[in-house]
Structure formats: structure tokens, C-alpha cells
């Protein structure tokens, strides 16, 4: 079996064909080969025919297309210095306001302590005042309740005793 580079027809001997034109004015003639796409025969100006592999131009890699920058990236890029500057300004402001903030926190703790003291002291004072006026010196009434029920959905019975 013949190789793909060889023609299945037996090779014939080709002799150079003389040209009738001067060598300088004769253009190169390309003769397309029969059956093999990568092989070309070229007749030189001196009449010789040369057969060889044709150089196929390689297509260059496509250049990467420039994609537009997404809008979220633009927004983030524009907001980043603003947020950083705001954080820096807040830090500087807090450093200047620190003594006042400490004084405010002390005042808030004092107010909270005053409220707690008032919640505890007011009922104690009312109880002491009630005893002093004598309205609390009488007998107190005790009410007891006894309620019983039988079963899960049984009716409840009860009694109230005043002592």
C-alpha cells in the first residue's frame, strides 16, 4: 500500500522544461497537485519543477476582547474611598469626644442607680407611712380556697373560707 505522500500512479521522470522568457521576468507558476492538499508543485524561472509541502498560514490566536467593567465593580470602586474616609473621620471624632462620652456614661449610671433606689425605697416608705397612720393596725382577713376535681374532665368543687 502506498504512503499518503506518494501517488498511487508509478512515478514518471520529469525533465526540466526550458522557458522561452528571460529568468528575471518569468513569474513563479504554482501547479496544484492532484489528490494531496498539503503538497504543491512550483515551476521555477529556470524551468525546474519543485514539489514540496505547502506552508499553511497559521491563524493567530484571537485577541481577547475587552469586556466592559460591570456596574457593581464601578460602584464599589467609587464607594471604597468614601467608606474608608468616613471610618477615619469617625475614629478621629470619637477620639475628640471620648471625655464627653465618659461623662455621659457616668451620668447614665447615676440615673439608673437613682431609678433603682426609687423603685425600692418608695414601697418601703409607703409601708412605713401606713403603719404610722394606724390604717394597717386592724385585723387582716385571710381567705383560703380549697378546690378539688375528680378525673380529667371532672367538675371542680370548691369552698372559700373567711378567717
Short mmCIF file of N, CA and C in Angstrom, two decimals:
data_model
loop_
_atom_site.label_atom_id
_atom_site.label_comp_id
_atom_site.label_asym_id
_atom_site.label_seq_id
_atom_site.Cartn_x
_atom_site.Cartn_y
_atom_site.Cartn_z
N UNK A 1 0.85 -1.17 0.00
CA UNK A 1 0.00 0.00 0.00
C UNK A 1 0.89 1.24 0.00
N UNK A 2 0.63 2.20 -0.84
CA UNK A 2 1.49 3.39 -0.91
C UNK A 2 1.22 4.32 0.27
N UNK A 3 2.25 5.09 0.63
CA UNK A 3 2.11 6.08 1.69
C UNK A 3 1.26 7.25 1.20
N UNK A 4 0.64 8.01 2.11
CA UNK A 4 -0.20 9.12 1.65
C UNK A 4 0.58 10.19 0.87
N UNK A 5 1.90 10.29 1.13
CA UNK A 5 2.69 11.28 0.41
C UNK A 5 2.97 10.85 -1.02
N UNK A 6 2.81 9.56 -1.31
CA UNK A 6 3.14 9.05 -2.64
C UNK A 6 1.87 8.86 -3.45
N UNK A 7 1.98 9.15 -4.70
CA UNK A 7 0.86 8.98 -5.60
C UNK A 7 0.72 7.49 -5.92
N UNK A 8 -0.51 6.98 -6.05
CA UNK A 8 -0.67 5.56 -6.38
C UNK A 8 -0.20 5.24 -7.80
N UNK A 9 -0.06 6.25 -8.64
CA UNK A 9 0.43 6.03 -10.02
C UNK A 9 1.95 5.97 -9.98
N UNK A 10 2.57 5.07 -10.74
CA UNK A 10 4.04 5.00 -10.73
C UNK A 10 4.64 6.34 -11.13
N UNK A 11 5.74 6.68 -10.49
CA UNK A 11 6.38 7.96 -10.71
C UNK A 11 6.96 8.01 -12.12
N UNK A 12 6.71 9.09 -12.79
CA UNK A 12 7.27 9.29 -14.12
C UNK A 12 8.44 10.26 -13.98
N UNK A 13 9.38 10.16 -14.85
CA UNK A 13 10.55 11.02 -14.82
C UNK A 13 10.19 12.31 -15.55
N UNK A 14 10.41 13.43 -14.88
CA UNK A 14 10.13 14.73 -15.48
C UNK A 14 11.45 15.43 -15.72
N UNK A 15 11.60 15.89 -16.92
CA UNK A 15 12.79 16.65 -17.25
C UNK A 15 12.45 18.12 -17.20
N UNK A 16 13.41 18.97 -16.89
CA UNK A 16 13.13 20.39 -16.84
C UNK A 16 12.63 20.90 -18.19
N UNK A 17 11.67 21.78 -18.11
CA UNK A 17 11.12 22.38 -19.32
C UNK A 17 11.78 23.74 -19.48
N UNK A 18 12.45 23.97 -20.58
CA UNK A 18 13.10 25.28 -20.74
C UNK A 18 12.06 26.37 -20.98
N UNK A 19 12.33 27.54 -20.44
CA UNK A 19 11.46 28.69 -20.61
C UNK A 19 11.93 29.51 -21.80
N UNK A 20 11.02 30.16 -22.49
CA UNK A 20 11.38 31.00 -23.63
C UNK A 20 11.59 32.44 -23.20
N UNK A 21 11.21 32.76 -21.94
CA UNK A 21 11.37 34.13 -21.45
C UNK A 21 12.62 34.22 -20.60
N UNK A 22 13.11 35.43 -20.46
CA UNK A 22 14.27 35.57 -19.57
C UNK A 22 13.90 35.23 -18.12
N UNK A 23 14.86 34.82 -17.36
CA UNK A 23 14.61 34.35 -15.99
C UNK A 23 14.10 35.46 -15.09
N UNK A 24 14.49 36.70 -15.32
CA UNK A 24 14.10 37.78 -14.42
C UNK A 24 12.63 38.13 -14.58
N UNK A 25 12.06 38.01 -15.75
CA UNK A 25 10.70 38.44 -15.97
C UNK A 25 9.67 37.33 -15.80
N UNK A 26 10.12 36.10 -15.63
CA UNK A 26 9.18 34.99 -15.53
C UNK A 26 8.66 34.87 -14.10
N UNK A 27 7.33 34.94 -13.88
CA UNK A 27 6.79 34.76 -12.53
C UNK A 27 6.79 33.28 -12.15
N UNK A 28 6.71 33.03 -10.88
CA UNK A 28 6.65 31.66 -10.41
C UNK A 28 5.26 31.11 -10.71
N UNK A 29 5.19 29.94 -11.25
CA UNK A 29 3.91 29.32 -11.58
C UNK A 29 3.63 28.24 -10.56
N UNK A 30 2.44 28.26 -9.97
CA UNK A 30 2.04 27.26 -9.00
C UNK A 30 1.15 26.25 -9.70
N UNK A 31 1.52 25.01 -9.60
CA UNK A 31 0.74 23.94 -10.20
C UNK A 31 0.08 23.18 -9.07
N UNK A 32 -1.25 23.15 -9.02
CA UNK A 32 -1.90 22.43 -7.92
C UNK A 32 -1.67 20.94 -8.03
N UNK A 33 -1.34 20.27 -6.95
CA UNK A 33 -1.11 18.83 -7.01
C UNK A 33 -2.43 18.08 -7.13
N UNK A 34 -2.33 16.89 -7.56
CA UNK A 34 -3.52 16.07 -7.72
C UNK A 34 -3.68 15.17 -6.51
N UNK A 35 -4.69 15.41 -5.67
CA UNK A 35 -5.03 14.50 -4.59
C UNK A 35 -4.45 14.83 -3.24
N UNK A 36 -3.35 15.52 -3.14
CA UNK A 36 -2.75 15.81 -1.85
C UNK A 36 -2.87 17.31 -1.57
N UNK A 37 -3.64 17.70 -0.56
CA UNK A 37 -3.86 19.13 -0.34
C UNK A 37 -2.65 19.85 0.22
N UNK A 38 -1.78 19.18 0.93
CA UNK A 38 -0.66 19.87 1.56
C UNK A 38 0.58 19.90 0.66
N UNK A 39 0.54 19.31 -0.52
CA UNK A 39 1.69 19.24 -1.42
C UNK A 39 1.43 20.13 -2.62
N UNK A 40 2.44 20.94 -2.98
CA UNK A 40 2.33 21.80 -4.15
C UNK A 40 3.56 21.63 -5.02
N UNK A 41 3.35 21.79 -6.31
CA UNK A 41 4.47 21.78 -7.25
C UNK A 41 4.61 23.18 -7.81
N UNK A 42 5.85 23.68 -7.85
CA UNK A 42 6.12 25.03 -8.32
C UNK A 42 7.17 24.94 -9.43
N UNK A 43 6.92 25.66 -10.53
CA UNK A 43 7.89 25.71 -11.61
C UNK A 43 8.74 26.95 -11.42
N UNK A 44 10.04 26.75 -11.27
CA UNK A 44 10.96 27.85 -11.04
C UNK A 44 11.25 28.57 -12.36
N UNK A 45 11.81 29.80 -12.28
CA UNK A 45 12.10 30.54 -13.53
C UNK A 45 13.08 29.82 -14.44
N UNK A 46 13.95 28.98 -13.92
CA UNK A 46 14.89 28.27 -14.80
C UNK A 46 14.28 27.01 -15.39
N UNK A 47 13.00 26.73 -15.08
CA UNK A 47 12.32 25.63 -15.72
C UNK A 47 12.17 24.40 -14.86
N UNK A 48 12.81 24.35 -13.70
CA UNK A 48 12.67 23.17 -12.86
C UNK A 48 11.34 23.20 -12.15
N UNK A 49 10.77 22.03 -11.89
CA UNK A 49 9.54 21.90 -11.11
C UNK A 49 9.92 21.29 -9.78
N UNK A 50 9.54 21.99 -8.70
CA UNK A 50 9.85 21.53 -7.35
C UNK A 50 8.54 21.23 -6.66
N UNK A 51 8.46 20.05 -6.06
CA UNK A 51 7.26 19.62 -5.32
C UNK A 51 7.63 19.53 -3.85
N UNK A 52 6.75 20.06 -3.00
CA UNK A 52 7.01 20.01 -1.56
C UNK A 52 5.75 20.34 -0.78
N UNK A 53 5.88 20.28 0.51
CA UNK A 53 4.75 20.60 1.38
C UNK A 53 4.50 22.10 1.37
N UNK A 54 3.25 22.45 1.28
CA UNK A 54 2.89 23.87 1.29
C UNK A 54 2.83 24.35 2.73
N UNK A 55 3.32 25.53 2.93
CA UNK A 55 3.24 26.12 4.26
C UNK A 55 1.87 26.76 4.40
N UNK A 56 1.10 26.21 5.32
CA UNK A 56 -0.22 26.78 5.54
C UNK A 56 -0.09 27.86 6.59
N UNK A 57 -0.65 29.02 6.31
CA UNK A 57 -0.53 30.08 7.31
C UNK A 57 -1.33 29.72 8.55
N UNK A 58 -0.67 29.87 9.66
CA UNK A 58 -1.37 29.57 10.93
C UNK A 58 -2.14 30.81 11.34
N UNK A 59 -3.35 30.59 11.76
CA UNK A 59 -4.16 31.72 12.19
C UNK A 59 -3.72 32.11 13.60
N UNK A 60 -3.47 33.38 13.80
CA UNK A 60 -3.05 33.79 15.15
C UNK A 60 -4.19 33.61 16.13
N UNK A 61 -3.82 33.43 17.37
CA UNK A 61 -4.84 33.28 18.42
C UNK A 61 -5.66 34.57 18.47
N UNK A 62 -6.96 34.42 18.60
CA UNK A 62 -7.77 35.64 18.64
C UNK A 62 -7.42 36.48 19.86
N UNK A 63 -7.36 37.76 19.63
CA UNK A 63 -7.04 38.68 20.72
C UNK A 63 -8.21 38.70 21.70
N UNK A 64 -7.90 38.74 22.97
CA UNK A 64 -9.01 38.78 23.94
C UNK A 64 -9.81 40.07 23.77
N UNK A 65 -11.10 39.90 23.77
CA UNK A 65 -11.95 41.07 23.60
C UNK A 65 -12.09 41.77 24.95
N UNK A 66 -12.09 43.05 24.89
CA UNK A 66 -12.22 43.84 26.11
C UNK A 66 -13.68 43.86 26.54
N UNK A 67 -13.93 43.32 27.72
CA UNK A 67 -15.29 43.33 28.24
C UNK A 67 -15.50 44.58 29.07
N UNK A 68 -16.71 45.11 29.06
CA UNK A 68 -16.95 46.31 29.88
C UNK A 68 -16.92 45.96 31.37
N UNK A 69 -16.55 46.94 32.16
CA UNK A 69 -16.49 46.75 33.61
C UNK A 69 -17.93 46.72 34.14
N UNK A 70 -18.28 45.72 34.96
CA UNK A 70 -19.64 45.66 35.49
C UNK A 70 -19.95 46.87 36.37
N UNK A 71 -21.22 47.20 36.42
CA UNK A 71 -21.62 48.39 37.18
C UNK A 71 -21.38 48.21 38.68
N UNK A 72 -21.52 46.98 39.20
CA UNK A 72 -21.28 46.79 40.63
C UNK A 72 -19.82 47.05 40.97
N UNK A 73 -18.91 46.74 40.04
CA UNK A 73 -17.49 46.98 40.31
C UNK A 73 -17.20 48.48 40.31
N UNK A 74 -17.85 49.22 39.39
CA UNK A 74 -17.66 50.67 39.37
C UNK A 74 -18.18 51.29 40.67
N UNK A 75 -19.37 50.85 41.10
CA UNK A 75 -19.96 51.40 42.31
C UNK A 75 -19.08 51.10 43.52
N UNK A 76 -18.58 49.88 43.61
CA UNK A 76 -17.71 49.50 44.73
C UNK A 76 -16.42 50.33 44.71
N UNK A 77 -15.86 50.52 43.52
CA UNK A 77 -14.62 51.28 43.43
C UNK A 77 -14.84 52.74 43.82
N UNK A 78 -16.02 53.27 43.52
CA UNK A 78 -16.29 54.66 43.89
C UNK A 78 -16.62 54.81 45.37
N UNK A 79 -17.23 53.80 45.97
CA UNK A 79 -17.63 53.90 47.37
C UNK A 79 -16.51 53.56 48.35
N UNK A 80 -15.52 52.82 47.92
CA UNK A 80 -14.46 52.38 48.82
C UNK A 80 -13.73 53.56 49.49
N UNK A 81 -13.28 54.58 48.75
CA UNK A 81 -12.61 55.69 49.45
C UNK A 81 -13.57 56.45 50.36
N UNK A 82 -14.83 56.53 49.98
CA UNK A 82 -15.80 57.25 50.81
C UNK A 82 -15.99 56.54 52.14
N UNK A 83 -16.14 55.22 52.10
CA UNK A 83 -16.34 54.45 53.33
C UNK A 83 -15.08 54.51 54.20
N UNK A 84 -13.93 54.39 53.57
CA UNK A 84 -12.68 54.47 54.34
C UNK A 84 -12.49 55.83 54.97
N UNK A 85 -12.79 56.87 54.22
CA UNK A 85 -12.68 58.23 54.77
C UNK A 85 -13.68 58.45 55.89
N UNK A 86 -14.89 57.91 55.75
CA UNK A 86 -15.90 58.05 56.81
C UNK A 86 -15.47 57.34 58.08
N UNK A 87 -14.88 56.15 57.92
CA UNK A 87 -14.41 55.42 59.11
C UNK A 87 -13.28 56.18 59.80
N UNK A 88 -12.39 56.77 59.01
CA UNK A 88 -11.29 57.54 59.59
C UNK A 88 -11.83 58.77 60.33
N UNK A 89 -12.79 59.45 59.70
CA UNK A 89 -13.37 60.64 60.34
C UNK A 89 -14.11 60.26 61.62
N UNK A 90 -14.80 59.12 61.62
CA UNK A 90 -15.49 58.67 62.83
C UNK A 90 -14.49 58.38 63.94
N UNK A 91 -13.38 57.75 63.61
CA UNK A 91 -12.36 57.48 64.62
C UNK A 91 -11.79 58.74 65.22
N UNK A 92 -11.52 59.72 64.38
CA UNK A 92 -10.99 60.99 64.88
C UNK A 92 -12.03 61.69 65.75
N UNK A 93 -13.30 61.67 65.30
CA UNK A 93 -14.36 62.29 66.09
C UNK A 93 -14.55 61.63 67.44
N UNK A 94 -14.48 60.29 67.47
CA UNK A 94 -14.60 59.60 68.76
C UNK A 94 -13.45 59.91 69.68
N UNK A 95 -12.25 60.08 69.12
CA UNK A 95 -11.11 60.41 69.99
C UNK A 95 -11.29 61.79 70.62
N UNK A 96 -11.86 62.73 69.87
CA UNK A 96 -12.12 64.05 70.45
C UNK A 96 -13.29 64.03 71.43
N UNK A 97 -14.27 63.15 71.19
CA UNK A 97 -15.48 63.12 72.03
C UNK A 97 -15.35 62.18 73.22
N UNK A 98 -14.23 61.48 73.37
CA UNK A 98 -14.09 60.48 74.43
C UNK A 98 -14.33 61.04 75.83
N UNK A 99 -13.78 62.18 76.21
CA UNK A 99 -14.05 62.67 77.58
C UNK A 99 -15.53 62.96 77.83
N UNK A 100 -16.19 63.52 76.83
CA UNK A 100 -17.62 63.79 76.98
C UNK A 100 -18.43 62.52 77.04
N UNK A 101 -18.05 61.51 76.26
CA UNK A 101 -18.77 60.23 76.30
C UNK A 101 -18.60 59.54 77.64
N UNK A 102 -17.42 59.65 78.22
CA UNK A 102 -17.19 59.06 79.54
C UNK A 102 -18.07 59.76 80.58
N UNK A 103 -18.16 61.08 80.51
CA UNK A 103 -19.01 61.83 81.46
C UNK A 103 -20.47 61.45 81.28
N UNK A 104 -20.91 61.26 80.02
CA UNK A 104 -22.31 60.88 79.77
C UNK A 104 -22.58 59.48 80.31
N UNK A 105 -21.62 58.57 80.17
CA UNK A 105 -21.84 57.21 80.69
C UNK A 105 -21.94 57.24 82.21
N UNK A 106 -21.14 58.07 82.88
CA UNK A 106 -21.25 58.18 84.34
C UNK A 106 -22.60 58.76 84.74
N UNK A 107 -23.07 59.74 83.98
CA UNK A 107 -24.38 60.33 84.29
C UNK A 107 -25.50 59.30 84.08
N UNK A 108 -25.40 58.48 83.06
CA UNK A 108 -26.41 57.45 82.83
C UNK A 108 -26.41 56.41 83.94
N UNK A 109 -25.22 56.00 84.41
CA UNK A 109 -25.16 55.04 85.52
C UNK A 109 -25.75 55.66 86.79
N UNK A 110 -25.52 56.93 87.00
CA UNK A 110 -26.10 57.60 88.18
C UNK A 110 -27.62 57.64 88.08
N UNK A 111 -28.13 57.93 86.89
CA UNK A 111 -29.58 57.96 86.70
C UNK A 111 -30.18 56.57 86.90
N UNK A 112 -29.51 55.54 86.42
CA UNK A 112 -30.01 54.17 86.60
C UNK A 112 -30.02 53.81 88.09
N UNK A 113 -28.98 54.19 88.83
CA UNK A 113 -28.94 53.91 90.27
C UNK A 113 -30.05 54.66 91.00
N UNK A 114 -30.35 55.88 90.59
CA UNK A 114 -31.43 56.65 91.20
C UNK A 114 -32.78 55.99 90.96
N UNK A 115 -32.99 55.47 89.75
CA UNK A 115 -34.26 54.80 89.43
C UNK A 115 -34.42 53.52 90.24
N UNK A 116 -33.36 52.74 90.36
CA UNK A 116 -33.42 51.51 91.15
C UNK A 116 -33.69 51.83 92.62
N UNK A 117 -33.04 52.84 93.14
CA UNK A 117 -33.25 53.23 94.54
C UNK A 117 -34.69 53.70 94.75
N UNK A 118 -35.23 54.42 93.79
CA UNK A 118 -36.62 54.89 93.91
C UNK A 118 -37.59 53.72 93.87
N UNK A 119 -37.34 52.74 93.01
CA UNK A 119 -38.23 51.58 92.93
C UNK A 119 -38.23 50.80 94.24
N UNK A 120 -37.10 50.74 94.90
CA UNK A 120 -37.03 50.00 96.18
C UNK A 120 -37.52 50.87 97.35
N UNK A 121 -37.15 52.14 97.37
CA UNK A 121 -37.42 52.98 98.53
C UNK A 121 -38.88 53.42 98.62
N UNK A 122 -39.55 53.67 97.51
CA UNK A 122 -40.92 54.18 97.55
C UNK A 122 -41.87 53.19 98.22
N UNK A 123 -41.87 51.89 97.89
CA UNK A 123 -42.78 50.99 98.61
C UNK A 123 -42.45 50.88 100.11
N UNK A 124 -41.17 50.93 100.45
CA UNK A 124 -40.79 50.88 101.86
C UNK A 124 -41.33 52.10 102.60
N UNK A 125 -41.22 53.27 101.99
CA UNK A 125 -41.74 54.49 102.62
C UNK A 125 -43.26 54.44 102.74
N UNK A 126 -43.96 53.94 101.72
CA UNK A 126 -45.43 53.83 101.81
C UNK A 126 -45.84 52.88 102.93
N UNK A 127 -45.12 51.77 103.05
CA UNK A 127 -45.43 50.80 104.11
C UNK A 127 -45.20 51.42 105.49
N UNK A 128 -44.11 52.15 105.63
CA UNK A 128 -43.82 52.79 106.92
C UNK A 128 -44.86 53.88 107.22
N UNK A 129 -45.27 54.61 106.23
CA UNK A 129 -46.27 55.66 106.44
C UNK A 129 -47.62 55.05 106.80
N UNK A 130 -47.96 53.97 106.23
CA UNK A 130 -49.24 53.31 106.52
C UNK A 130 -49.27 52.80 107.96
N UNK A 131 -48.16 52.25 108.41
CA UNK A 131 -48.10 51.78 109.80
C UNK A 131 -48.18 52.96 110.77
N UNK A 132 -47.56 54.06 110.39
CA UNK A 132 -47.54 55.22 111.29
C UNK A 132 -48.93 55.84 111.43
N UNK A 133 -49.73 55.84 110.42
CA UNK A 133 -51.08 56.43 110.49
C UNK A 133 -52.05 55.50 111.18
N UNK A 134 -51.76 54.24 111.29
CA UNK A 134 -52.62 53.30 112.00
C UNK A 134 -53.63 52.61 111.11
N UNK A 135 -53.62 52.90 109.81
CA UNK A 135 -54.62 52.23 108.97
C UNK A 135 -54.29 50.77 108.78
N UNK A 136 -53.09 50.38 109.03
CA UNK A 136 -52.72 48.98 108.86
C UNK A 136 -52.73 48.22 110.16
N UNK A 137 -53.22 48.81 111.30
CA UNK A 137 -53.15 48.14 112.59
C UNK A 137 -54.33 47.22 112.85
N UNK A 138 -55.39 47.24 112.05
CA UNK A 138 -56.56 46.40 112.26
C UNK A 138 -56.29 44.96 111.90
N UNK A 139 -57.32 44.11 112.16
CA UNK A 139 -57.14 42.70 111.84
C UNK A 139 -57.20 42.52 110.33
N UNK A 140 -56.46 41.58 109.88
CA UNK A 140 -56.45 41.28 108.45
C UNK A 140 -57.32 40.08 108.18
N UNK A 141 -57.93 40.05 107.05
CA UNK A 141 -58.78 38.93 106.66
C UNK A 141 -57.96 37.97 105.81
N UNK A 142 -58.01 36.69 106.17
CA UNK A 142 -57.34 35.67 105.38
C UNK A 142 -58.39 34.87 104.66
N UNK A 143 -58.22 34.70 103.38
CA UNK A 143 -59.16 33.91 102.57
C UNK A 143 -58.40 32.71 102.05
N UNK A 144 -58.97 31.53 102.30
CA UNK A 144 -58.37 30.31 101.77
C UNK A 144 -59.35 29.66 100.83
N UNK A 145 -58.87 29.03 99.81
CA UNK A 145 -59.71 28.34 98.85
C UNK A 145 -59.27 26.90 98.78
N UNK A 146 -60.24 26.00 98.81
CA UNK A 146 -59.98 24.59 98.62
C UNK A 146 -60.78 24.14 97.40
N UNK A 147 -60.12 23.74 96.35
CA UNK A 147 -60.79 23.34 95.11
C UNK A 147 -60.33 21.94 94.78
N UNK A 148 -61.29 21.05 94.49
CA UNK A 148 -60.96 19.68 94.12
C UNK A 148 -61.68 19.34 92.82
N UNK A 149 -61.10 18.44 92.07
CA UNK A 149 -61.73 17.95 90.84
C UNK A 149 -61.35 16.50 90.69
N UNK A 150 -62.30 15.66 90.24
CA UNK A 150 -62.01 14.25 90.05
C UNK A 150 -62.00 13.95 88.56
N UNK A 151 -61.03 13.20 88.13
CA UNK A 151 -60.93 12.82 86.71
C UNK A 151 -60.34 13.94 85.87
N UNK A 152 -60.11 13.57 84.60
CA UNK A 152 -59.51 14.53 83.69
C UNK A 152 -60.48 15.65 83.34
N UNK A 153 -61.76 15.28 83.09
CA UNK A 153 -62.76 16.28 82.76
C UNK A 153 -63.83 16.39 83.85
N UNK A 154 -63.46 16.08 85.08
CA UNK A 154 -64.43 16.13 86.17
C UNK A 154 -64.78 17.54 86.57
N UNK A 155 -65.92 17.70 87.20
CA UNK A 155 -66.37 19.02 87.63
C UNK A 155 -65.63 19.41 88.91
N UNK A 156 -65.25 20.67 88.98
CA UNK A 156 -64.50 21.15 90.13
C UNK A 156 -65.44 21.63 91.21
N UNK A 157 -65.13 21.28 92.46
CA UNK A 157 -65.88 21.72 93.64
C UNK A 157 -64.93 22.49 94.51
N UNK A 158 -65.42 23.55 95.14
CA UNK A 158 -64.53 24.32 95.97
C UNK A 158 -65.26 25.02 97.09
N UNK A 159 -64.49 25.50 98.03
CA UNK A 159 -65.05 26.25 99.16
C UNK A 159 -64.12 27.41 99.48
N UNK A 160 -64.71 28.52 99.90
CA UNK A 160 -63.95 29.70 100.28
C UNK A 160 -64.19 29.93 101.76
N UNK A 161 -63.17 30.02 102.54
CA UNK A 161 -63.27 30.23 103.98
C UNK A 161 -62.68 31.57 104.33
N UNK A 162 -63.50 32.38 105.04
CA UNK A 162 -63.04 33.68 105.52
C UNK A 162 -62.62 33.51 106.97
N UNK A 163 -61.45 33.87 107.35
CA UNK A 163 -60.97 33.78 108.74
C UNK A 163 -60.63 35.13 109.23
#
